[in-house]
mmCIF file of C-alpha atoms in Angstrom:
data_model
loop_
_atom_site.group_PDB
_atom_site.id
_atom_site.type_symbol
_atom_site.label_atom_id
_atom_site.label_comp_id
_atom_site.label_asym_id
_atom_site.label_seq_id
_atom_site.Cartn_x
_atom_site.Cartn_y
_atom_site.Cartn_z
ATOM 1 C CA MET A 1 2.862 -16.594 -22.751
ATOM 2 C CA HIS A 2 5.508 -13.869 -22.933
ATOM 3 C CA LEU A 3 5.762 -11.587 -19.901
ATOM 4 C CA THR A 4 7.879 -8.425 -19.874
ATOM 5 C CA LEU A 5 8.700 -7.072 -16.405
ATOM 6 C CA VAL A 6 9.963 -3.515 -15.848
ATOM 7 C CA ILE A 7 11.878 -2.362 -12.757
ATOM 8 C CA PRO A 8 14.595 0.290 -12.244
ATOM 9 C CA SER A 9 17.277 -2.267 -11.294
ATOM 10 C CA LEU A 10 17.888 -5.735 -9.885
ATOM 11 C CA ALA A 11 20.120 -4.528 -7.054
ATOM 12 C CA CYS A 12 19.672 -5.591 -3.422
ATOM 13 C CA GLY A 13 16.166 -4.831 -2.151
ATOM 14 C CA GLY A 14 12.809 -6.299 -1.278
ATOM 15 C CA VAL A 15 11.089 -5.360 -4.546
ATOM 16 C CA GLU A 16 14.036 -6.639 -6.557
ATOM 17 C CA ARG A 17 13.930 -9.961 -4.736
ATOM 18 C CA VAL A 18 10.212 -10.342 -5.404
ATOM 19 C CA VAL A 19 10.655 -9.550 -9.114
ATOM 20 C CA ALA A 20 13.481 -12.098 -9.425
ATOM 21 C CA THR A 21 11.346 -14.697 -7.642
ATOM 22 C CA MET A 22 8.357 -14.032 -9.924
ATOM 23 C CA ALA A 23 10.463 -14.080 -13.082
ATOM 24 C CA ASN A 24 12.109 -17.371 -12.120
ATOM 25 C CA TYR A 25 8.744 -18.913 -11.237
ATOM 26 C CA TRP A 26 7.199 -18.024 -14.581
ATOM 27 C CA ALA A 27 10.283 -19.195 -16.455
ATOM 28 C CA ALA A 28 10.030 -22.546 -14.635
ATOM 29 C CA CYS A 29 6.403 -22.732 -15.849
ATOM 30 C CA ASN A 30 7.731 -22.508 -19.427
ATOM 31 C CA HIS A 31 6.661 -18.921 -20.012
ATOM 32 C CA LYS A 32 8.955 -16.578 -21.894
ATOM 33 C CA VAL A 33 10.144 -13.866 -19.493
ATOM 34 C CA THR A 34 12.020 -10.633 -20.208
ATOM 35 C CA VAL A 35 13.131 -8.233 -17.466
ATOM 36 C CA LEU A 36 13.897 -4.645 -18.497
ATOM 37 C CA THR A 37 15.934 -2.485 -16.088
ATOM 38 C CA PHE A 38 17.119 1.113 -16.353
ATOM 39 C CA ASP A 39 20.672 0.501 -15.104
ATOM 40 C CA ASP A 40 23.681 -0.325 -17.247
ATOM 41 C CA GLY A 41 24.022 -3.943 -16.121
ATOM 42 C CA GLY A 42 27.538 -3.359 -14.796
ATOM 43 C CA GLU A 43 26.724 -5.516 -11.793
ATOM 44 C CA PRO A 44 24.901 -8.862 -12.090
ATOM 45 C CA PRO A 45 21.461 -9.117 -10.459
ATOM 46 C CA PHE A 46 21.841 -9.334 -6.679
ATOM 47 C CA PHE A 47 19.263 -12.127 -6.573
ATOM 48 C CA PRO A 48 20.066 -14.682 -9.285
ATOM 49 C CA LEU A 49 17.866 -14.985 -12.353
ATOM 50 C CA SER A 50 17.183 -18.248 -14.122
ATOM 51 C CA SER A 51 19.130 -18.757 -17.331
ATOM 52 C CA ASN A 52 15.706 -18.882 -18.998
ATOM 53 C CA VAL A 53 14.972 -15.268 -18.018
ATOM 54 C CA ARG A 54 16.204 -12.638 -20.458
ATOM 55 C CA HIS A 55 17.544 -9.567 -18.644
ATOM 56 C CA ILE A 56 18.022 -6.409 -20.716
ATOM 57 C CA PRO A 57 19.722 -3.457 -18.935
ATOM 58 C CA LEU A 58 18.799 -0.286 -20.845
ATOM 59 C CA ALA A 59 21.548 1.990 -19.423
ATOM 60 C CA LEU A 60 19.096 4.864 -19.053
ATOM 61 C CA ASN A 61 20.147 6.334 -15.709
ATOM 62 C CA ARG A 62 21.284 9.922 -16.305
ATOM 63 C CA ASP A 63 22.008 13.069 -14.327
ATOM 64 C CA SER A 64 18.646 14.743 -13.572
ATOM 65 C CA SER A 65 19.931 17.531 -11.324
ATOM 66 C CA ASN A 66 17.617 20.152 -12.831
ATOM 67 C CA ALA A 67 14.180 20.245 -14.431
ATOM 68 C CA ALA A 68 15.457 20.492 -18.001
ATOM 69 C CA LYS A 69 17.747 17.475 -17.608
ATOM 70 C CA ALA A 70 15.017 15.491 -15.865
ATOM 71 C CA LEU A 71 12.526 16.212 -18.657
ATOM 72 C CA ARG A 72 15.045 15.321 -21.364
ATOM 73 C CA ASN A 73 16.128 12.137 -19.588
ATOM 74 C CA ASN A 74 12.555 10.977 -19.002
ATOM 75 C CA PHE A 75 11.704 11.574 -22.655
ATOM 76 C CA ARG A 76 14.740 9.499 -23.695
ATOM 77 C CA LEU A 77 13.862 6.777 -21.195
ATOM 78 C CA ILE A 78 10.244 6.527 -22.307
ATOM 79 C CA ARG A 79 11.202 6.450 -25.992
ATOM 80 C CA THR A 80 13.791 3.688 -25.433
ATOM 81 C CA LEU A 81 11.484 1.741 -23.147
ATOM 82 C CA ARG A 82 8.717 1.903 -25.737
ATOM 83 C CA SER A 83 11.027 0.443 -28.386
ATOM 84 C CA CYS A 84 12.171 -2.354 -26.055
ATOM 85 C CA ILE A 85 8.627 -3.259 -25.039
ATOM 86 C CA HIS A 86 7.588 -3.372 -28.681
ATOM 87 C CA ASN A 87 10.610 -5.492 -29.666
ATOM 88 C CA SER A 88 10.019 -7.993 -26.849
ATOM 89 C CA HIS A 89 6.551 -8.811 -28.275
ATOM 90 C CA PRO A 90 4.944 -9.369 -24.848
ATOM 91 C CA ASP A 91 1.501 -10.709 -24.155
ATOM 92 C CA ILE A 92 1.531 -8.556 -21.026
ATOM 93 C CA VAL A 93 3.799 -5.999 -19.343
ATOM 94 C CA ILE A 94 4.131 -5.796 -15.549
ATOM 95 C CA SER A 95 5.775 -2.746 -14.017
ATOM 96 C CA PHE A 96 6.917 -2.105 -10.433
ATOM 97 C CA LEU A 97 7.205 1.132 -8.391
ATOM 98 C CA THR A 98 5.282 4.377 -8.945
ATOM 99 C CA ARG A 99 7.613 6.347 -11.195
ATOM 100 C CA THR A 100 8.490 3.294 -13.268
ATOM 101 C CA ASN A 101 4.788 2.519 -13.585
ATOM 102 C CA VAL A 102 4.047 5.987 -14.968
ATOM 103 C CA ARG A 103 6.916 5.766 -17.439
ATOM 104 C CA THR A 104 5.889 2.277 -18.541
ATOM 105 C CA LEU A 105 2.271 3.291 -19.144
ATOM 106 C CA LEU A 106 3.416 6.288 -21.204
ATOM 107 C CA ALA A 107 5.863 4.093 -23.137
ATOM 108 C CA ALA A 108 3.211 1.446 -23.872
ATOM 109 C CA PHE A 109 0.506 3.882 -24.947
ATOM 110 C CA GLY A 110 -0.877 2.807 -28.313
ATOM 111 C CA LEU A 111 1.060 -0.480 -28.445
ATOM 112 C CA ASN A 112 -2.084 -2.508 -27.782
ATOM 113 C CA VAL A 113 -0.474 -4.552 -25.016
ATOM 114 C CA PRO A 114 -2.012 -4.832 -21.513
ATOM 115 C CA VAL A 115 0.009 -3.312 -18.671
ATOM 116 C CA ILE A 116 -0.287 -4.182 -14.988
ATOM 117 C CA VAL A 117 1.263 -1.695 -12.575
ATOM 118 C CA SER A 118 2.317 -2.704 -9.087
ATOM 119 C CA GLU A 119 2.671 -0.295 -6.156
ATOM 120 C CA ARG A 120 5.235 -1.549 -3.651
ATOM 121 C CA ALA A 121 5.147 0.977 -0.794
ATOM 122 C CA ASP A 122 2.530 2.332 1.602
ATOM 123 C CA PRO A 123 0.749 4.946 -0.566
ATOM 124 C CA LYS A 124 -0.489 6.804 2.507
ATOM 125 C CA ILE A 125 3.108 7.651 3.406
ATOM 126 C CA GLU A 126 5.189 7.386 0.247
ATOM 127 C CA ASN A 127 5.537 10.724 -1.542
ATOM 128 C CA PRO A 128 6.783 10.318 -5.123
ATOM 129 C CA GLY A 129 6.435 14.093 -5.677
ATOM 130 C CA ARG A 130 3.622 16.383 -6.800
ATOM 131 C CA ILE A 131 4.193 15.899 -10.525
ATOM 132 C CA TRP A 132 4.420 12.114 -10.183
ATOM 133 C CA LYS A 133 1.223 12.008 -8.124
ATOM 134 C CA LEU A 134 -0.584 13.898 -10.874
ATOM 135 C CA LEU A 135 0.903 11.675 -13.570
ATOM 136 C CA ARG A 136 -0.084 8.572 -11.588
ATOM 137 C CA ARG A 137 -3.660 9.766 -11.381
ATOM 138 C CA LEU A 138 -3.746 10.410 -15.133
ATOM 139 C CA THR A 139 -1.816 7.403 -16.475
ATOM 140 C CA TYR A 140 -3.153 4.664 -14.198
ATOM 141 C CA ARG A 141 -6.504 4.959 -15.960
ATOM 142 C CA SER A 142 -4.911 3.257 -18.955
ATOM 143 C CA ALA A 143 -3.585 0.325 -16.887
ATOM 144 C CA SER A 144 -5.204 -3.048 -17.421
ATOM 145 C CA GLY A 145 -4.611 -3.880 -13.767
ATOM 146 C CA ILE A 146 -3.331 -2.199 -10.613
ATOM 147 C CA VAL A 147 -1.810 -4.176 -7.748
ATOM 148 C CA ALA A 148 -0.949 -3.292 -4.165
ATOM 149 C CA HIS A 149 0.505 -5.808 -1.722
ATOM 150 C CA THR A 150 -1.738 -5.159 1.286
ATOM 151 C CA ARG A 151 -5.486 -4.819 1.646
ATOM 152 C CA ALA A 152 -5.106 -1.429 3.304
ATOM 153 C CA SER A 153 -2.929 -0.067 0.495
ATOM 154 C CA ALA A 154 -5.300 -1.418 -2.150
ATOM 155 C CA ALA A 155 -8.299 0.207 -0.445
ATOM 156 C CA TYR A 156 -6.493 3.534 -0.068
ATOM 157 C CA LEU A 157 -5.311 3.581 -3.701
ATOM 158 C CA SER A 158 -8.731 2.566 -4.961
ATOM 159 C CA GLN A 159 -10.338 5.463 -3.120
ATOM 160 C CA LEU A 160 -7.600 7.886 -4.176
ATOM 161 C CA LEU A 161 -7.639 6.954 -7.868
ATOM 162 C CA LYS A 162 -11.303 5.917 -8.171
ATOM 163 C CA LEU A 163 -10.091 2.707 -9.819
ATOM 164 C CA GLU A 164 -10.170 -0.988 -8.972
ATOM 165 C CA VAL A 165 -7.007 -2.146 -7.202
ATOM 166 C CA ALA A 166 -6.170 -5.801 -6.489
ATOM 167 C CA ASP A 167 -4.280 -6.812 -3.360
ATOM 168 C CA ILE A 168 -1.675 -9.540 -3.856
ATOM 169 C CA PRO A 169 0.851 -10.134 -1.074
ATOM 170 C CA ASN A 170 4.496 -10.954 -1.645
ATOM 171 C CA PRO A 171 5.396 -14.645 -1.650
ATOM 172 C CA VAL A 172 7.342 -16.074 1.264
ATOM 173 C CA CYS A 173 10.902 -16.878 0.213
ATOM 174 C CA VAL A 174 12.346 -19.697 2.322
ATOM 175 C CA THR A 175 15.577 -21.439 1.373
ATOM 176 C CA SER A 176 15.564 -24.319 3.876
ATOM 177 C CA GLU A 177 12.973 -26.570 5.378
ATOM 178 C CA ALA A 178 13.077 -25.707 9.048
ATOM 179 C CA HIS A 179 14.397 -23.309 11.634
ATOM 180 C CA ARG A 180 17.239 -24.715 13.706
ATOM 181 C CA SER A 181 17.115 -23.886 17.399
ATOM 182 C CA PRO A 182 19.584 -21.178 18.416
ATOM 183 C CA THR A 183 22.584 -22.228 20.457
ATOM 184 C CA PRO A 184 21.641 -22.341 24.157
ATOM 185 C CA GLY A 185 23.169 -19.476 26.095
ATOM 186 C CA LYS A 186 23.872 -17.485 22.921
ATOM 187 C CA PRO A 187 20.760 -15.327 22.466
ATOM 188 C CA THR A 188 20.833 -13.380 19.204
ATOM 189 C CA ILE A 189 18.464 -10.742 17.870
ATOM 190 C CA VAL A 190 18.440 -10.388 14.087
ATOM 191 C CA ALA A 191 17.065 -7.612 11.858
ATOM 192 C CA ALA A 192 17.408 -7.171 8.100
ATOM 193 C CA GLY A 193 16.678 -4.413 5.619
ATOM 194 C CA ARG A 194 18.022 -1.237 4.086
ATOM 195 C CA LEU A 195 19.813 1.010 6.559
ATOM 196 C CA GLU A 196 17.458 3.914 5.993
ATOM 197 C CA LEU A 197 15.596 6.159 8.433
ATOM 198 C CA GLU A 198 12.218 4.568 7.744
ATOM 199 C CA LYS A 199 13.490 1.171 8.881
ATOM 200 C CA GLY A 200 13.879 2.424 12.465
ATOM 201 C CA TYR A 201 17.150 0.720 13.341
ATOM 202 C CA ASP A 202 18.089 3.631 15.575
ATOM 203 C CA VAL A 203 15.008 2.775 17.647
ATOM 204 C CA LEU A 204 16.097 -0.877 17.729
ATOM 205 C CA ILE A 205 19.611 -0.055 18.933
ATOM 206 C CA GLU A 206 18.215 2.283 21.626
ATOM 207 C CA SER A 207 15.807 -0.438 22.773
ATOM 208 C CA PHE A 208 18.539 -3.068 22.689
ATOM 209 C CA SER A 209 20.658 -0.889 24.995
ATOM 210 C CA ARG A 210 17.886 -1.116 27.611
ATOM 211 C CA VAL A 211 18.117 -4.918 27.826
ATOM 212 C CA ALA A 212 21.576 -5.911 26.575
ATOM 213 C CA HIS A 213 23.413 -5.689 29.875
ATOM 214 C CA ASP A 214 20.744 -7.670 31.734
ATOM 215 C CA ILE A 215 20.987 -10.725 29.460
ATOM 216 C CA GLU A 216 24.354 -12.421 29.310
ATOM 217 C CA GLY A 217 25.812 -12.910 25.847
ATOM 218 C CA LEU A 218 22.943 -11.150 24.039
ATOM 219 C CA THR A 219 23.924 -9.761 20.622
ATOM 220 C CA LEU A 220 22.172 -7.838 17.863
ATOM 221 C CA ARG A 221 22.937 -8.311 14.155
ATOM 222 C CA ILE A 222 21.431 -5.888 11.618
ATOM 223 C CA PHE A 223 21.910 -7.044 8.013
ATOM 224 C CA GLY A 224 21.744 -4.535 5.167
ATOM 225 C CA ASP A 225 23.344 -1.340 3.976
ATOM 226 C CA GLY A 226 22.316 2.222 3.295
ATOM 227 C CA ALA A 227 22.616 5.907 4.077
ATOM 228 C CA GLU A 228 22.134 5.523 7.844
ATOM 229 C CA ARG A 229 25.110 3.216 8.411
ATOM 230 C CA SER A 230 27.457 5.854 9.844
ATOM 231 C CA LYS A 231 24.762 7.246 12.139
ATOM 232 C CA LEU A 232 23.917 3.777 13.418
ATOM 233 C CA GLU A 233 27.583 2.998 14.005
ATOM 234 C CA SER A 234 27.954 6.259 15.948
ATOM 235 C CA LEU A 235 24.881 5.487 18.029
ATOM 236 C CA ARG A 236 26.223 2.014 18.756
ATOM 237 C CA SER A 237 29.474 3.494 20.019
ATOM 238 C CA GLN A 238 27.755 6.188 22.083
ATOM 239 C CA LEU A 239 25.773 3.486 23.879
ATOM 240 C CA GLY A 240 28.841 1.325 24.487
ATOM 241 C CA LEU A 241 27.565 -1.500 22.307
ATOM 242 C CA ASP A 242 30.413 -1.990 19.844
ATOM 243 C CA SER A 243 30.969 -5.564 21.026
ATOM 244 C CA ARG A 244 27.261 -6.410 21.148
ATOM 245 C CA VAL A 245 25.828 -4.870 17.940
ATOM 246 C CA SER A 246 27.129 -5.760 14.466
ATOM 247 C CA LEU A 247 26.208 -4.399 11.030
ATOM 248 C CA PRO A 248 27.452 -7.155 8.677
ATOM 249 C CA GLY A 249 26.157 -5.509 5.482
ATOM 250 C CA GLN A 250 24.134 -6.992 2.646
ATOM 251 C CA THR A 251 23.669 -10.725 2.218
ATOM 252 C CA ARG A 252 22.139 -12.781 -0.558
ATOM 253 C CA GLU A 253 21.331 -15.572 1.850
ATOM 254 C CA ILE A 254 20.087 -14.563 5.264
ATOM 255 C CA SER A 255 19.007 -18.118 6.065
ATOM 256 C CA SER A 256 22.125 -18.961 8.086
ATOM 257 C CA ALA A 257 21.715 -15.814 10.177
ATOM 258 C CA LEU A 258 18.050 -16.586 10.779
ATOM 259 C CA ASP A 259 18.960 -20.094 11.882
ATOM 260 C CA GLU A 260 20.877 -18.517 14.775
ATOM 261 C CA ALA A 261 18.156 -15.996 15.686
ATOM 262 C CA THR A 262 16.395 -16.076 19.023
ATOM 263 C CA LEU A 263 14.183 -13.176 17.937
ATOM 264 C CA PHE A 264 13.644 -11.265 14.710
ATOM 265 C CA ILE A 265 12.763 -7.584 15.026
ATOM 266 C CA ALA A 266 11.376 -5.186 12.410
ATOM 267 C CA PRO A 267 11.188 -1.706 13.962
ATOM 268 C CA SER A 268 10.106 0.226 10.847
ATOM 269 C CA ARG A 269 8.581 3.681 11.007
ATOM 270 C CA PHE A 270 6.629 2.594 7.923
ATOM 271 C CA GLU A 271 6.710 -0.572 5.846
ATOM 272 C CA GLY A 272 4.995 -1.418 2.570
ATOM 273 C CA PHE A 273 4.888 -5.135 3.313
ATOM 274 C CA GLY A 274 7.668 -6.921 5.202
ATOM 275 C CA ASN A 275 9.450 -9.659 3.230
ATOM 276 C CA SER A 276 12.001 -10.310 5.958
ATOM 277 C CA ILE A 277 9.231 -10.604 8.559
ATOM 278 C CA CYS A 278 7.569 -13.307 6.489
ATOM 279 C CA GLU A 279 10.801 -15.220 5.976
ATOM 280 C CA ALA A 280 11.594 -15.174 9.700
ATOM 281 C CA MET A 281 8.071 -16.293 10.607
ATOM 282 C CA ALA A 282 8.177 -19.068 8.021
ATOM 283 C CA ARG A 283 11.276 -20.409 9.724
ATOM 284 C CA GLY A 284 9.519 -20.499 13.107
ATOM 285 C CA ILE A 285 11.271 -17.476 14.588
ATOM 286 C CA PRO A 286 9.233 -15.244 16.938
ATOM 287 C CA VAL A 287 8.918 -11.728 15.511
ATOM 288 C CA ILE A 288 8.435 -8.315 17.083
ATOM 289 C CA ALA A 289 7.447 -5.607 14.589
ATOM 290 C CA SER A 290 6.240 -2.035 14.752
ATOM 291 C CA ASP A 291 2.516 -1.598 14.244
ATOM 292 C CA CYS A 292 2.585 -0.095 10.748
ATOM 293 C CA SER A 293 0.570 -1.055 7.684
ATOM 294 C CA GLY A 294 2.592 -3.974 6.273
ATOM 295 C CA PRO A 295 3.310 -5.895 9.505
ATOM 296 C CA ARG A 296 -0.249 -5.243 10.664
ATOM 297 C CA GLU A 297 -1.545 -7.470 7.846
ATOM 298 C CA ILE A 298 1.062 -10.165 8.422
ATOM 299 C CA ILE A 299 1.040 -10.570 12.203
ATOM 300 C CA THR A 300 -1.902 -11.409 14.464
ATOM 301 C CA PRO A 301 -0.712 -9.868 17.759
ATOM 302 C CA GLY A 302 -0.276 -12.385 20.555
ATOM 303 C CA THR A 303 -1.021 -15.289 18.229
ATOM 304 C CA ASP A 304 1.895 -15.516 15.809
ATOM 305 C CA GLY A 305 3.950 -12.437 16.683
ATOM 306 C CA VAL A 306 4.069 -9.166 18.587
ATOM 307 C CA LEU A 307 3.306 -5.625 17.424
ATOM 308 C CA VAL A 308 4.553 -2.553 19.293
ATOM 309 C CA PRO A 309 3.797 1.153 18.747
ATOM 310 C CA ILE A 310 5.964 2.876 16.129
ATOM 311 C CA GLU A 311 9.114 4.558 17.536
ATOM 312 C CA ASP A 312 8.305 3.416 21.090
ATOM 313 C CA VAL A 313 11.727 2.540 22.498
ATOM 314 C CA GLU A 314 10.435 1.458 25.898
ATOM 315 C CA ALA A 315 7.654 -0.754 24.532
ATOM 316 C CA LEU A 316 10.056 -2.504 22.167
ATOM 317 C CA ALA A 317 12.592 -3.011 24.953
ATOM 318 C CA ALA A 318 9.917 -4.432 27.245
ATOM 319 C CA GLU A 319 8.772 -6.977 24.639
ATOM 320 C CA MET A 320 12.342 -7.972 23.851
ATOM 321 C CA ALA A 321 13.049 -8.585 27.538
ATOM 322 C CA ARG A 322 9.798 -10.509 28.024
ATOM 323 C CA LEU A 323 10.358 -12.898 25.119
ATOM 324 C CA LEU A 324 14.064 -13.380 25.730
ATOM 325 C CA LYS A 325 13.222 -14.589 29.243
ATOM 326 C CA ASP A 326 10.295 -16.829 28.212
ATOM 327 C CA ILE A 327 11.345 -19.743 26.019
ATOM 328 C CA GLU A 328 7.894 -21.340 26.076
ATOM 329 C CA GLU A 329 6.278 -18.171 24.743
ATOM 330 C CA ARG A 330 8.909 -17.921 22.023
ATOM 331 C CA GLN A 331 8.227 -21.504 20.994
ATOM 332 C CA ARG A 332 4.464 -20.930 20.964
ATOM 333 C CA LEU A 333 4.746 -17.811 18.801
ATOM 334 C CA GLY A 334 7.299 -19.436 16.502
ATOM 335 C CA ASN A 335 5.158 -22.514 15.918
ATOM 336 C CA ALA A 336 2.153 -20.365 15.035
ATOM 337 C CA ALA A 337 4.265 -18.032 12.896
ATOM 338 C CA SER A 338 5.493 -20.885 10.694
ATOM 339 C CA GLN A 339 1.978 -21.278 9.293
ATOM 340 C CA ILE A 340 2.644 -18.209 7.173
ATOM 341 C CA ARG A 341 4.277 -20.658 4.746
ATOM 342 C CA ASN A 342 0.752 -21.632 3.713
ATOM 343 C CA ARG A 343 -0.806 -18.155 3.797
ATOM 344 C CA PHE A 344 1.807 -16.590 1.528
ATOM 345 C CA SER A 345 3.255 -19.605 -0.271
ATOM 346 C CA LEU A 346 4.841 -18.961 -3.659
ATOM 347 C CA GLU A 347 2.264 -21.128 -5.403
ATOM 348 C CA SER A 348 -0.787 -19.452 -3.843
ATOM 349 C CA VAL A 349 0.530 -15.937 -4.474
ATOM 350 C CA MET A 350 1.478 -16.702 -8.078
ATOM 351 C CA ASP A 351 -1.956 -18.264 -8.660
ATOM 352 C CA ARG A 352 -3.408 -14.842 -7.833
ATOM 353 C CA TRP A 353 -1.026 -13.152 -10.244
ATOM 354 C CA ASP A 354 -1.892 -15.668 -12.958
ATOM 355 C CA ALA A 355 -5.605 -15.093 -12.425
ATOM 356 C CA LEU A 356 -5.138 -11.329 -12.786
ATOM 357 C CA ILE A 357 -3.017 -11.766 -15.900
ATOM 358 C CA THR A 358 -5.676 -13.987 -17.446
ATOM 359 C CA ARG A 359 -8.362 -11.367 -16.772
ATOM 360 C CA CYS A 360 -6.226 -8.608 -18.254
ATOM 361 C CA THR A 361 -5.185 -10.490 -21.378
ATOM 362 C CA THR A 362 -8.643 -11.840 -22.169
ATOM 363 C CA ALA A 363 -10.189 -8.373 -21.715
ATOM 364 C CA GLN A 364 -7.689 -6.773 -24.108
#
């Protein structure tokens, strides 16, 4: 089977990592895989692609600073994308992210190839814009399949669009077999994700300041990069935490950092799924996450992790302090959390994708 995947870029990000993982999996299963991106390919994919995956950067990103330019650029993008889809001779096309999904469905119209579109954010909160919402409602009717990565998102989209929506979670990506115990006396809190407002790292730093000086040697490491970096660095300095909080930037392999983690914290204001949460849990690390839609479907509170109210600095600080002082509770939560390897294993998740692809291609 030939699968053509469409995504804006293969830069650093959760969606990009999932697409690279899926493409490599299908290539290893001897399928022909093409990945189309809208960037110019000046930088190699952040997450490596198999040599058996064909990556075609279309160099379609243009200045869209006004309506006329945006319309012209989208017309050019859709026309080029249509030609590339046709030339790749796919058995199925799979697109990711709302605006890309709309463009892909328009590009594939009349080509007689099934298209699956995949939403990757919380549709209750994400706002792609009024025009894109209207176009989503109109174009998704031509999709052979629609995927969301949580049950709640699938139910919401299904009701919104009056269409069937499948829920398929992201696979757990684990690069080593087991979590190594953190160095005694060196407690470390780890977080990872884009440094954007929705990720809530300002809340994490505020909460950390409530407990840092009561626990000797405690440090916080927040991996990732983004628009909020300077604000987070300023907040760190204001709270006198320059020696306790580090922002190491992006990393292709967070496994070594997770191996040193006493706790993993995901303080998001909203979260479509939570890839980093799953990876930490799979490695037996106790996780505290904000009670938003993605983490809510990953964590069973008190059983394999902890959920706290969104933006609640005091509640997050209290849970951090409690777990940092209770090694037996951390071990209990970590042991239970590691079972997520089975719930969201690569094989089980890709079986669900393969089943959907089979339904879509046989119905065509």
